[in-house]
mmCIF file of N, CA, C and O in Angstrom:
data_model
loop_
_atom_site.group_PDB
_atom_site.id
_atom_site.type_symbol
_atom_site.label_atom_id
_atom_site.label_comp_id
_atom_site.label_asym_id
_atom_site.label_seq_id
_atom_site.Cartn_x
_atom_site.Cartn_y
_atom_site.Cartn_z
ATOM 1 N N MET A 1 70.911 105.044 -119.220
ATOM 2 C CA MET A 1 72.657 105.256 -118.835
ATOM 3 C C MET A 1 72.608 105.953 -117.635
ATOM 4 O O MET A 1 72.123 106.850 -117.804
ATOM 5 N N ALA A 2 73.492 105.263 -116.483
ATOM 6 C CA ALA A 2 73.645 105.994 -115.586
ATOM 7 C C ALA A 2 74.408 107.004 -115.529
ATOM 8 O O ALA A 2 74.850 107.774 -116.242
ATOM 9 N N TYR A 3 74.516 107.776 -114.003
ATOM 10 C CA TYR A 3 74.890 109.115 -114.383
ATOM 11 C C TYR A 3 75.956 109.018 -113.176
ATOM 12 O O TYR A 3 76.344 107.658 -112.747
ATOM 13 N N LYS A 4 76.947 109.934 -113.026
ATOM 14 C CA LYS A 4 77.608 110.040 -112.445
ATOM 15 C C LYS A 4 77.899 111.765 -111.794
ATOM 16 O O LYS A 4 77.271 112.190 -112.197
ATOM 17 N N ILE A 5 78.472 112.005 -110.963
ATOM 18 C CA ILE A 5 79.157 113.097 -110.031
ATOM 19 C C ILE A 5 80.592 113.067 -109.906
ATOM 20 O O ILE A 5 81.530 112.744 -109.757
ATOM 21 N N THR A 6 80.727 114.137 -110.822
ATOM 22 C CA THR A 6 81.908 115.115 -110.832
ATOM 23 C C THR A 6 82.908 115.791 -109.601
ATOM 24 O O THR A 6 82.007 115.825 -108.477
ATOM 25 N N GLU A 7 83.413 116.231 -109.868
ATOM 26 C CA GLU A 7 84.649 117.164 -109.010
ATOM 27 C C GLU A 7 83.986 118.303 -108.425
ATOM 28 O O GLU A 7 84.138 119.192 -107.402
ATOM 29 N N ASN A 8 82.790 118.803 -109.226
ATOM 30 C CA ASN A 8 82.068 120.500 -109.158
ATOM 31 C C ASN A 8 81.044 119.621 -107.763
ATOM 32 O O ASN A 8 80.810 121.157 -107.372
ATOM 33 N N CYS A 9 81.260 118.611 -107.284
ATOM 34 C CA CYS A 9 79.893 118.097 -106.520
ATOM 35 C C CYS A 9 80.897 119.261 -105.298
ATOM 36 O O CYS A 9 81.429 119.714 -104.793
ATOM 37 N N ALA A 10 79.292 120.105 -104.251
ATOM 38 C CA ALA A 10 79.388 120.882 -103.941
ATOM 39 C C ALA A 10 79.237 120.211 -102.184
ATOM 40 O O ALA A 10 79.098 120.865 -100.866
ATOM 41 N N ALA A 11 78.483 118.606 -102.371
ATOM 42 C CA ALA A 11 77.987 118.081 -101.336
ATOM 43 C C ALA A 11 76.772 118.400 -100.847
ATOM 44 O O ALA A 11 76.774 118.641 -99.148
ATOM 45 N N CYS A 12 76.095 119.726 -101.521
ATOM 46 C CA CYS A 12 74.776 119.830 -100.688
ATOM 47 C C CYS A 12 73.541 119.100 -99.762
ATOM 48 O O CYS A 12 73.431 119.458 -98.921
ATOM 49 N N GLY A 13 73.981 117.618 -100.663
ATOM 50 C CA GLY A 13 72.652 116.712 -99.960
ATOM 51 C C GLY A 13 71.610 116.950 -101.553
ATOM 52 O O GLY A 13 70.648 116.297 -100.835
ATOM 53 N N THR A 14 71.881 117.996 -102.409
ATOM 54 C CA THR A 14 70.082 117.770 -102.319
ATOM 55 C C THR A 14 69.761 116.838 -103.414
ATOM 56 O O THR A 14 68.400 116.499 -103.532
ATOM 57 N N CYS A 15 70.888 116.392 -103.901
ATOM 58 C CA CYS A 15 70.378 115.379 -104.846
ATOM 59 C C CYS A 15 69.736 113.601 -104.236
ATOM 60 O O CYS A 15 69.102 113.033 -104.551
ATOM 61 N N ILE A 16 70.874 113.755 -102.989
ATOM 62 C CA ILE A 16 70.563 112.549 -102.033
ATOM 63 C C ILE A 16 69.168 112.480 -101.531
ATOM 64 O O ILE A 16 68.667 111.185 -101.682
ATOM 65 N N GLY A 17 68.275 113.551 -101.455
ATOM 66 C CA GLY A 17 67.225 113.171 -101.059
ATOM 67 C C GLY A 17 66.230 113.111 -102.334
ATOM 68 O O GLY A 17 64.831 112.661 -102.085
ATOM 69 N N GLU A 18 67.164 113.472 -103.558
ATOM 70 C CA GLU A 18 65.932 113.427 -104.839
ATOM 71 C C GLU A 18 65.462 111.733 -105.455
ATOM 72 O O GLU A 18 64.561 111.356 -106.361
ATOM 73 N N CYS A 19 66.812 110.881 -105.633
ATOM 74 C CA CYS A 19 67.162 109.585 -105.963
ATOM 75 C C CYS A 19 65.670 108.764 -105.590
ATOM 76 O O CYS A 19 65.970 108.692 -104.486
ATOM 77 N N PRO A 20 65.159 109.105 -106.486
ATOM 78 C CA PRO A 20 64.042 107.500 -105.989
ATOM 79 C C PRO A 20 64.469 106.558 -106.331
ATOM 80 O O PRO A 20 64.077 105.538 -105.401
ATOM 81 N N VAL A 21 65.688 105.886 -106.245
ATOM 82 C CA VAL A 21 66.442 104.206 -105.741
ATOM 83 C C VAL A 21 67.423 104.345 -104.846
ATOM 84 O O VAL A 21 67.768 103.676 -104.811
ATOM 85 N N GLY A 22 67.430 105.668 -103.781
ATOM 86 C CA GLY A 22 68.763 105.867 -103.311
ATOM 87 C C GLY A 22 70.548 105.471 -103.942
ATOM 88 O O GLY A 22 71.398 104.789 -102.700
ATOM 89 N N ALA A 23 71.022 105.665 -105.044
ATOM 90 C CA ALA A 23 72.042 105.177 -105.308
ATOM 91 C C ALA A 23 72.707 106.122 -105.067
ATOM 92 O O ALA A 23 73.783 105.939 -104.977
ATOM 93 N N ILE A 24 72.724 107.306 -104.167
ATOM 94 C CA ILE A 24 73.856 108.593 -104.479
ATOM 95 C C ILE A 24 74.227 107.828 -102.518
ATOM 96 O O ILE A 24 73.084 107.817 -101.811
ATOM 97 N N SER A 25 75.680 107.957 -102.576
ATOM 98 C CA SER A 25 75.844 108.176 -100.943
ATOM 99 C C SER A 25 76.646 108.972 -100.680
ATOM 100 O O SER A 25 77.089 110.185 -101.931
ATOM 101 N N GLU A 26 76.791 109.562 -99.696
ATOM 102 C CA GLU A 26 77.586 110.961 -98.928
ATOM 103 C C GLU A 26 78.769 110.849 -99.126
ATOM 104 O O GLU A 26 79.329 109.952 -99.062
ATOM 105 N N GLY A 27 79.778 112.143 -99.044
ATOM 106 C CA GLY A 27 81.072 112.076 -98.820
ATOM 107 C C GLY A 27 81.651 112.906 -99.063
ATOM 108 O O GLY A 27 80.707 114.209 -99.382
ATOM 109 N N ASP A 28 82.952 113.743 -99.044
ATOM 110 C CA ASP A 28 83.165 114.424 -99.570
ATOM 111 C C ASP A 28 82.558 115.462 -101.052
ATOM 112 O O ASP A 28 82.350 116.562 -101.582
ATOM 113 N N ILE A 29 82.667 114.317 -101.846
ATOM 114 C CA ILE A 29 82.309 114.224 -103.176
ATOM 115 C C ILE A 29 80.820 113.460 -102.365
ATOM 116 O O ILE A 29 81.395 112.380 -103.109
ATOM 117 N N TYR A 30 79.969 113.407 -103.448
ATOM 118 C CA TYR A 30 78.642 112.419 -103.553
ATOM 119 C C TYR A 30 79.194 112.042 -104.346
ATOM 120 O O TYR A 30 79.478 111.765 -105.741
ATOM 121 N N LYS A 31 78.518 110.123 -104.452
ATOM 122 C CA LYS A 31 78.827 109.168 -105.516
ATOM 123 C C LYS A 31 77.084 108.763 -105.969
ATOM 124 O O LYS A 31 76.623 108.378 -104.916
ATOM 125 N N ILE A 32 77.455 108.205 -106.894
ATOM 126 C CA ILE A 32 76.028 107.503 -107.556
ATOM 127 C C ILE A 32 76.609 105.901 -107.853
ATOM 128 O O ILE A 32 77.407 105.882 -108.579
ATOM 129 N N ASP A 33 75.781 104.941 -107.148
ATOM 130 C CA ASP A 33 75.884 103.863 -107.599
ATOM 131 C C ASP A 33 75.304 103.346 -108.936
ATOM 132 O O ASP A 33 74.489 103.088 -109.283
ATOM 133 N N ALA A 34 76.207 102.984 -109.767
ATOM 134 C CA ALA A 34 75.791 102.700 -111.057
ATOM 135 C C ALA A 34 74.694 101.480 -111.919
ATOM 136 O O ALA A 34 74.237 101.633 -112.141
ATOM 137 N N ASP A 35 75.422 100.842 -110.037
ATOM 138 C CA ASP A 35 74.415 99.781 -110.710
ATOM 139 C C ASP A 35 73.013 99.595 -110.061
ATOM 140 O O ASP A 35 72.041 99.258 -110.314
ATOM 141 N N ALA A 36 73.131 100.342 -109.241
ATOM 142 C CA ALA A 36 71.469 100.934 -108.380
ATOM 143 C C ALA A 36 70.664 102.414 -108.724
ATOM 144 O O ALA A 36 70.049 102.540 -109.602
ATOM 145 N N CYS A 37 71.911 102.930 -110.182
ATOM 146 C CA CYS A 37 70.739 103.970 -111.191
ATOM 147 C C CYS A 37 69.694 103.888 -111.567
ATOM 148 O O CYS A 37 70.508 102.952 -112.710
ATOM 149 N N ALA A 38 68.507 103.849 -111.317
ATOM 150 C CA ALA A 38 67.628 103.849 -112.404
ATOM 151 C C ALA A 38 67.229 105.005 -113.708
ATOM 152 O O ALA A 38 66.964 104.565 -114.715
ATOM 153 N N SER A 39 69.058 105.613 -113.706
ATOM 154 C CA SER A 39 69.115 106.651 -115.404
ATOM 155 C C SER A 39 67.804 107.792 -115.544
ATOM 156 O O SER A 39 67.465 108.151 -116.839
ATOM 157 N N CYS A 40 67.137 108.047 -114.330
ATOM 158 C CA CYS A 40 65.868 109.169 -114.239
ATOM 159 C C CYS A 40 66.392 110.515 -114.650
ATOM 160 O O CYS A 40 65.285 110.493 -115.050
ATOM 161 N N GLY A 41 67.591 110.726 -113.994
ATOM 162 C CA GLY A 41 67.942 112.106 -114.584
ATOM 163 C C GLY A 41 67.763 113.003 -113.417
ATOM 164 O O GLY A 41 67.913 114.371 -113.291
ATOM 165 N N THR A 42 66.828 112.699 -112.480
ATOM 166 C CA THR A 42 66.146 113.309 -110.981
ATOM 167 C C THR A 42 67.369 114.145 -110.290
ATOM 168 O O THR A 42 67.252 115.855 -110.174
ATOM 169 N N CYS A 43 68.476 113.480 -109.954
ATOM 170 C CA CYS A 43 69.946 114.273 -109.920
ATOM 171 C C CYS A 43 70.192 115.593 -110.347
ATOM 172 O O CYS A 43 70.506 116.331 -109.962
ATOM 173 N N VAL A 44 69.794 115.010 -111.546
ATOM 174 C CA VAL A 44 70.420 116.298 -112.625
ATOM 175 C C VAL A 44 69.629 117.369 -112.756
ATOM 176 O O VAL A 44 70.151 118.366 -112.814
ATOM 177 N N ASP A 45 68.723 117.061 -112.894
ATOM 178 C CA ASP A 45 67.518 118.290 -112.380
ATOM 179 C C ASP A 45 67.667 119.013 -111.477
ATOM 180 O O ASP A 45 67.791 120.293 -111.158
ATOM 181 N N VAL A 46 68.063 118.621 -110.194
ATOM 182 C CA VAL A 46 68.602 119.044 -109.233
ATOM 183 C C VAL A 46 69.896 120.211 -108.586
ATOM 184 O O VAL A 46 69.785 120.565 -107.464
ATOM 185 N N CYS A 47 70.386 119.199 -109.097
ATOM 186 C CA CYS A 47 71.704 119.875 -109.248
ATOM 187 C C CYS A 47 72.154 121.061 -109.270
ATOM 188 O O CYS A 47 72.187 121.636 -110.202
ATOM 189 N N PRO A 48 72.387 122.442 -107.825
ATOM 190 C CA PRO A 48 73.237 123.519 -108.503
ATOM 191 C C PRO A 48 73.913 123.397 -108.916
ATOM 192 O O PRO A 48 74.339 124.680 -109.505
ATOM 193 N N THR A 49 75.044 122.954 -109.486
ATOM 194 C CA THR A 49 76.356 123.444 -109.094
ATOM 195 C C THR A 49 76.809 122.399 -110.840
ATOM 196 O O THR A 49 78.128 122.302 -111.188
ATOM 197 N N GLY A 50 75.507 121.329 -111.264
ATOM 198 C CA GLY A 50 75.464 121.099 -112.784
ATOM 199 C C GLY A 50 76.776 119.826 -112.400
ATOM 200 O O GLY A 50 77.738 119.266 -113.638
ATOM 201 N N ALA A 51 77.538 119.409 -111.368
ATOM 202 C CA ALA A 51 78.178 118.349 -111.117
ATOM 203 C C ALA A 51 77.650 117.320 -111.280
ATOM 204 O O ALA A 51 78.659 115.964 -111.499
ATOM 205 N N ILE A 52 76.187 116.488 -111.818
ATOM 206 C CA ILE A 52 76.637 115.507 -112.246
ATOM 207 C C ILE A 52 76.263 115.311 -113.652
ATOM 208 O O ILE A 52 74.945 115.894 -114.604
ATOM 209 N N VAL A 53 76.605 114.288 -114.704
ATOM 210 C CA VAL A 53 76.526 113.977 -116.076
ATOM 211 C C VAL A 53 76.676 112.075 -116.256
ATOM 212 O O VAL A 53 76.828 111.944 -115.381
ATOM 213 N N GLU A 54 75.987 112.174 -117.528
ATOM 214 C CA GLU A 54 76.213 111.060 -118.061
ATOM 215 C C GLU A 54 77.569 109.713 -117.110
ATOM 216 O O GLU A 54 78.401 110.922 -117.419
ATOM 217 N N ALA A 55 77.198 109.316 -117.225
ATOM 218 C CA ALA A 55 78.531 108.320 -117.011
ATOM 219 C C ALA A 55 79.374 107.478 -117.942
ATOM 220 O O ALA A 55 78.298 107.636 -119.216
#
């Protein structure tokens, strides 16, 4: 199952560098491309605000 980034995102950039498939894009709140997401959970593990959840 793909992940999504909630409004708790602090746009710190930690997750973007950890995504092995480049599915995360920058913005005021970062976004995960559900079609590109490998559902590995790496981003969840590194998010300091807990903003990444299963979609």
